[in-house]
Tab-separated table of C-alpha atoms in Angstrom:
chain	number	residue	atom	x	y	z
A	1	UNK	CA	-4.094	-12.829	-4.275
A	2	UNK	CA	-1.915	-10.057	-4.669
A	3	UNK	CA	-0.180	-8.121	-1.808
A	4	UNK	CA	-2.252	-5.404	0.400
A	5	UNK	CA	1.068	-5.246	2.134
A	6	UNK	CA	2.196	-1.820	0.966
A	7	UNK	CA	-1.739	-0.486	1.591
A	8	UNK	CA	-3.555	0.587	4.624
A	9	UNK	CA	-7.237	0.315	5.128
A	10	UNK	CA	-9.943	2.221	6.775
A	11	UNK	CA	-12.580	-0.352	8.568
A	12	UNK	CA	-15.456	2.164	9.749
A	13	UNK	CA	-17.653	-0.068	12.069
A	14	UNK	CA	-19.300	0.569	15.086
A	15	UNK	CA	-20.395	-3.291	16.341
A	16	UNK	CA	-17.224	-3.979	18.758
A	17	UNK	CA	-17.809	-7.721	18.891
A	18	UNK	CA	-17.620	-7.923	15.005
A	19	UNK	CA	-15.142	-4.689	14.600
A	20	UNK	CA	-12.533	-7.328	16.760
A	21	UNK	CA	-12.961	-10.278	14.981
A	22	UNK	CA	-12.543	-8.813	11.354
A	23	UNK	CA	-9.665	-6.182	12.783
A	24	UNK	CA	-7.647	-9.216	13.547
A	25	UNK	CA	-8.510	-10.705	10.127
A	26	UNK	CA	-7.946	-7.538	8.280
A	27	UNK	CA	-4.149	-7.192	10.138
A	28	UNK	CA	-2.543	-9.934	8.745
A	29	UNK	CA	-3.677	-8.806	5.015
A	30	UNK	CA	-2.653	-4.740	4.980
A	31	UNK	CA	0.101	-2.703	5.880
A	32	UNK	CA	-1.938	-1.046	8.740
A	33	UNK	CA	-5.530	-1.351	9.544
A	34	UNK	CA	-7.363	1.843	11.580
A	35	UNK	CA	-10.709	1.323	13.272
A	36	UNK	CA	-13.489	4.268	13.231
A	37	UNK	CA	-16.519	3.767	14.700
A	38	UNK	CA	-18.032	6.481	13.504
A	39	UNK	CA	-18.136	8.380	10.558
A	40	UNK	CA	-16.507	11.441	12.842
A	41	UNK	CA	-13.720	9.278	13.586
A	42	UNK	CA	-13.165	8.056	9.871
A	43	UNK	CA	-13.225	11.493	8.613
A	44	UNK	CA	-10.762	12.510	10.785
A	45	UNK	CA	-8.343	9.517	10.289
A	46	UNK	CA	-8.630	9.859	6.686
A	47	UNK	CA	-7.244	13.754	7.434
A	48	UNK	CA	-4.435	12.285	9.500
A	49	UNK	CA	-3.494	9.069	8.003
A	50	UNK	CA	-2.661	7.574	4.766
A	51	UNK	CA	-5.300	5.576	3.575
A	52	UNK	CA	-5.681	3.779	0.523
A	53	UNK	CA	-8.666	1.541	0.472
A	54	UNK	CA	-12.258	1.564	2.853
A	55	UNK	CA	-14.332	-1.204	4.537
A	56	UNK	CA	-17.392	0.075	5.586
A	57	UNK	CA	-20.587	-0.703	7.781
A	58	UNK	CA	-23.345	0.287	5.612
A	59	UNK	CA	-25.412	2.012	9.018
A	60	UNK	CA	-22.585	3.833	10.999
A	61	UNK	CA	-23.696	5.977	14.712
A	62	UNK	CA	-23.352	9.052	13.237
A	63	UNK	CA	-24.840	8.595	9.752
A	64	UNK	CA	-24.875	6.264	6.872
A	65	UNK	CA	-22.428	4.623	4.318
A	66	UNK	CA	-23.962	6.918	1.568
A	67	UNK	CA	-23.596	10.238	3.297
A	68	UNK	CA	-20.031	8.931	4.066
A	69	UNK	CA	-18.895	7.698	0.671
A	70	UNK	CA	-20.437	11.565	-0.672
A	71	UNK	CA	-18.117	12.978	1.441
A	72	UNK	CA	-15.361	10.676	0.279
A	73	UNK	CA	-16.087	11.383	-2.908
A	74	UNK	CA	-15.570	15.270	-2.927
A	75	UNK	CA	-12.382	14.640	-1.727
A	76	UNK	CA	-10.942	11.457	-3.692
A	77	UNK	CA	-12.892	10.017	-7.024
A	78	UNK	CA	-10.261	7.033	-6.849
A	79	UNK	CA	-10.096	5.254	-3.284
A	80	UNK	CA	-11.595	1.782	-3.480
A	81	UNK	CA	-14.385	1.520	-1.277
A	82	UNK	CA	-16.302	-1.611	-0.013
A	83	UNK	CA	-19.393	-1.409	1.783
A	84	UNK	CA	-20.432	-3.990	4.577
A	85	UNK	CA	-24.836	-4.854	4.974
A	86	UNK	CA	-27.179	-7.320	7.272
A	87	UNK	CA	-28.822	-7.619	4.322
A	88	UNK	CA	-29.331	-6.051	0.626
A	89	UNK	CA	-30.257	-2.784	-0.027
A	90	UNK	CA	-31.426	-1.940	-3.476
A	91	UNK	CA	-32.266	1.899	-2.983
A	92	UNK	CA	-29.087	1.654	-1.219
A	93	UNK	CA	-27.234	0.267	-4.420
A	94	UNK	CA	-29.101	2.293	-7.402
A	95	UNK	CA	-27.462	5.741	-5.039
A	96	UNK	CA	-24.252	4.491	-4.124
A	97	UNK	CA	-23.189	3.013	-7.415
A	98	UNK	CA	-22.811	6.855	-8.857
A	99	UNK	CA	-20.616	7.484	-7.053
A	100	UNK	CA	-18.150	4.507	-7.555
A	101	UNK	CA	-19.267	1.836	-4.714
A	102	UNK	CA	-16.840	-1.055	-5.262
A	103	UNK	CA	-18.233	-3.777	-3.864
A	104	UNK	CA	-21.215	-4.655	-1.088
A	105	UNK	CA	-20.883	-7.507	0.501
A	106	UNK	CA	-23.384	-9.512	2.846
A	107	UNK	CA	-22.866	-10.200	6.549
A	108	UNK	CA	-21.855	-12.982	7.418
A	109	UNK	CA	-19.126	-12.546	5.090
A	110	UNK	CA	-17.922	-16.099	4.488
A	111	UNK	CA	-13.898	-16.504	4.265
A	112	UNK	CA	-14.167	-16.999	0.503
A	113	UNK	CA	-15.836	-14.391	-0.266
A	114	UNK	CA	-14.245	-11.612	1.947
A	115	UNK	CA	-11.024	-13.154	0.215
A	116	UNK	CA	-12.231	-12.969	-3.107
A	117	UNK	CA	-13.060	-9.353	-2.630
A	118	UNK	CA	-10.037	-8.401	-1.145
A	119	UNK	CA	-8.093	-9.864	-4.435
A	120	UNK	CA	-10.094	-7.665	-6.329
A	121	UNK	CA	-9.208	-4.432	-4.148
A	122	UNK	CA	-5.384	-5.507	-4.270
A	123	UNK	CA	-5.876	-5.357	-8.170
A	124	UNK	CA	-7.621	-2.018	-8.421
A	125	UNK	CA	-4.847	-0.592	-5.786
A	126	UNK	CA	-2.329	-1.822	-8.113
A	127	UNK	CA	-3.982	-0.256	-11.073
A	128	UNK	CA	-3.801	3.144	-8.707
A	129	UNK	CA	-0.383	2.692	-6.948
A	130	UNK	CA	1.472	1.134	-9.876
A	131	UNK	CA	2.710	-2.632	-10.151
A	132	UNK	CA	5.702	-4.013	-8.446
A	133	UNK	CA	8.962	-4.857	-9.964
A	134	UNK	CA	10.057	-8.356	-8.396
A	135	UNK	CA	13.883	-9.110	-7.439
A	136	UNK	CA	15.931	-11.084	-5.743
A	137	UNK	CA	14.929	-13.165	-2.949
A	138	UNK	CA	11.031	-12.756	-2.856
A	139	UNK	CA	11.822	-9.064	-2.895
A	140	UNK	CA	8.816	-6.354	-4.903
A	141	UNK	CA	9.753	-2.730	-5.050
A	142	UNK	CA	6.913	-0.090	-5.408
A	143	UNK	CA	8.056	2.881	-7.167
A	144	UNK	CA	5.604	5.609	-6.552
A	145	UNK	CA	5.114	4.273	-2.761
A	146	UNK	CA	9.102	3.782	-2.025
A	147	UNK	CA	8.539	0.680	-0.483
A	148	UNK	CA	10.320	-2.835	-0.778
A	149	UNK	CA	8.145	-5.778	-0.002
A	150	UNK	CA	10.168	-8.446	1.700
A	151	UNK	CA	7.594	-11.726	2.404
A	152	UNK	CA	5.536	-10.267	4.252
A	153	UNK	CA	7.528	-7.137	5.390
A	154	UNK	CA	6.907	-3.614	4.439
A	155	UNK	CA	10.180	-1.724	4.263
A	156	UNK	CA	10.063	2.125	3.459
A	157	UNK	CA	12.773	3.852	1.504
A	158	UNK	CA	13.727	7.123	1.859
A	159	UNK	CA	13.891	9.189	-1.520
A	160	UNK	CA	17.837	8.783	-2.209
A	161	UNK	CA	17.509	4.725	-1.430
A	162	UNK	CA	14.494	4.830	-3.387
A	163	UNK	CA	16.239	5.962	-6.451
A	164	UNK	CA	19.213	4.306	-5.953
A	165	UNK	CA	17.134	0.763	-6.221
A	166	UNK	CA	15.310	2.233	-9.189
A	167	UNK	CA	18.660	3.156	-11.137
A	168	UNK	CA	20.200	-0.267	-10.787
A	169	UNK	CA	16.852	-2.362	-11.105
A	170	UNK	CA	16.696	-0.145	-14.587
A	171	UNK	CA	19.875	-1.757	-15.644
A	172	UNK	CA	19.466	-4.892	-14.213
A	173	UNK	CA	22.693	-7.606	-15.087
A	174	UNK	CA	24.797	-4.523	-15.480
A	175	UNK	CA	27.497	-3.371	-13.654
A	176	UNK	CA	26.962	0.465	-13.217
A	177	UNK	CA	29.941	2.504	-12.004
A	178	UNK	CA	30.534	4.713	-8.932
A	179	UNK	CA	30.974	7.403	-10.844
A	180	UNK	CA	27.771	6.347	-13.093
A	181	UNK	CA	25.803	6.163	-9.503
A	182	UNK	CA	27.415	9.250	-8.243
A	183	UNK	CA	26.175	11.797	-11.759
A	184	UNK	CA	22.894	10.155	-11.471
A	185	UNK	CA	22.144	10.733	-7.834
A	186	UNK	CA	23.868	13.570	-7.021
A	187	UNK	CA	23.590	15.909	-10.111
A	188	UNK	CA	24.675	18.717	-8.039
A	189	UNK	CA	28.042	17.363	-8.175
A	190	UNK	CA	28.900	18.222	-4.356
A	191	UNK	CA	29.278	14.956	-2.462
A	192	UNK	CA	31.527	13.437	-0.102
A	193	UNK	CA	33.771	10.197	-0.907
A	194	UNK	CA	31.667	8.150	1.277
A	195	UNK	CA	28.417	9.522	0.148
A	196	UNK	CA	27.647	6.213	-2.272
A	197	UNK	CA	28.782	4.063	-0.410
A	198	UNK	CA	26.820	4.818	3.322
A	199	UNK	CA	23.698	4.724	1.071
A	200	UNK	CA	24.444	1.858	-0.541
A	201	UNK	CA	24.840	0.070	2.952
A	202	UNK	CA	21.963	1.505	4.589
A	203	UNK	CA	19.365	0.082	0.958
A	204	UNK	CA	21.327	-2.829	2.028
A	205	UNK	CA	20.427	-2.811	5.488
A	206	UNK	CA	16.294	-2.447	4.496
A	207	UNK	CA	16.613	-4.919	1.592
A	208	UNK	CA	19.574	-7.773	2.155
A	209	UNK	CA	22.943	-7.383	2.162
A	210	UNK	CA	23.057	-9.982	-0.594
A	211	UNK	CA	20.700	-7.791	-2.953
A	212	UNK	CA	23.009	-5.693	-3.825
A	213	UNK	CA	26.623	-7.100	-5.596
A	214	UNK	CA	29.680	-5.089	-5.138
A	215	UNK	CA	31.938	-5.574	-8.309
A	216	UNK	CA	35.397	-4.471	-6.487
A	217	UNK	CA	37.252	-1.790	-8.084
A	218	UNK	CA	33.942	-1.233	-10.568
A	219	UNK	CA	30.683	-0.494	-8.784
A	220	UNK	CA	27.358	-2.167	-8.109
A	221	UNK	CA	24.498	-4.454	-9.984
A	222	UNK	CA	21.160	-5.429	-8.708
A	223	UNK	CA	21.052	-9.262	-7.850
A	224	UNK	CA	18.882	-11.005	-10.454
């Protein structure tokens, strides 16, 4: 399955008992998981947080999945969304599939299945977010998301790092000067002497000091 790392998830579901067990499931899989237990609550953490995929009950205490995923939809026509049910609901199915329902799956969920559907979401995510350039040590670099996957790790990048990463993973198994580096990133042409190389240290830092090769006396390559 590919990563969820880089992701977060909404998981709107009001049974505590279950909400626990599949919270601690859920963690290990994306970036960060947030609970609602109402719709409310999901509406509001979709205001305040980044979210980028939805597990939901399909009966919620303030309403239902349907009246939820409407309002979802009048906001974002994109976010995956996968909708939880005791049992199968055709009416249910025949409204919600309008207005792009990605999967319903049956409670129990067994462990296959949930992890069968959760390959599926990593692939539409990836279709949405953009795929991941692979490098050095088990190391994946998301370009619209500025984040470098490391295992299991999620490591943000700020903007300058982020491009910096992107500039020498575009020439990767070349040796790009300082002064290459330096007109690239810093077209304004005002920047210090140590400018290059502090940012250099701190991508470093987030990524592995061995990632990056310092050529002496030449500049910097990408390790392959």
């Amino acid at each position: 399955m590919k990563s969820l790392k880089r992701f977060n998830l909404l998981f709107l579901e009001d049974n505590e008992t279950f909400a626990r067990h599949m919270l601690e499931l859920l963690s290990r899989f994306f970036a960060q998981v947030f609970h609602a237990k109402s719709m409310k609550g999901a509406l509001e953490l979709l205001e305040r947080e980044k979210i980028h995929a939805i597990l939901s009950d399909i009966r919620i205490e303030d309403g239902n999945a349907l009246e939820f995923i409407s309002k979802i939809r009048q906001q974002d026509t994109h976010i995956p969304i996968t909708v939880l049910s005791a049992h199968k609901d055709e009416d249910f199915l025949l409204k919600a599939i309008p207005l792009g329902l990605g999967e319903y799956l049956i409670k129990p969920v067994e462990f296959e299945v949930l992890m069968a559907s959760l390959g599926r979401m990593a692939e539409a995510l990836d279709r949405l977010y953009g795929r991941v350039e692979c490098f050095g040590e088990n190391l994946g670099f998301y370009k619209e998301e500025r984040v470098v996957i490391k295992g299991e790790e999620r490591c943000p990048l700020t903007p300058s790092e982020a491009r910096l990463l992107e500039l020498l993973l575009a020439h990767r198994g070349r040796v790009l000067s300082k002064e290459q580096l330096e007109e690239w990133l810093y077209p304004e042409g005002v920047v210090s002497d140590s400018a290059l190389k502090n940012l250099v240290l701190r991508l470093r830092k987030k990524i592995g000091q061995e990632s990056i090769e310092n050529i002496p006396q030449i500049g910097y390559k990408i390790s392959k």
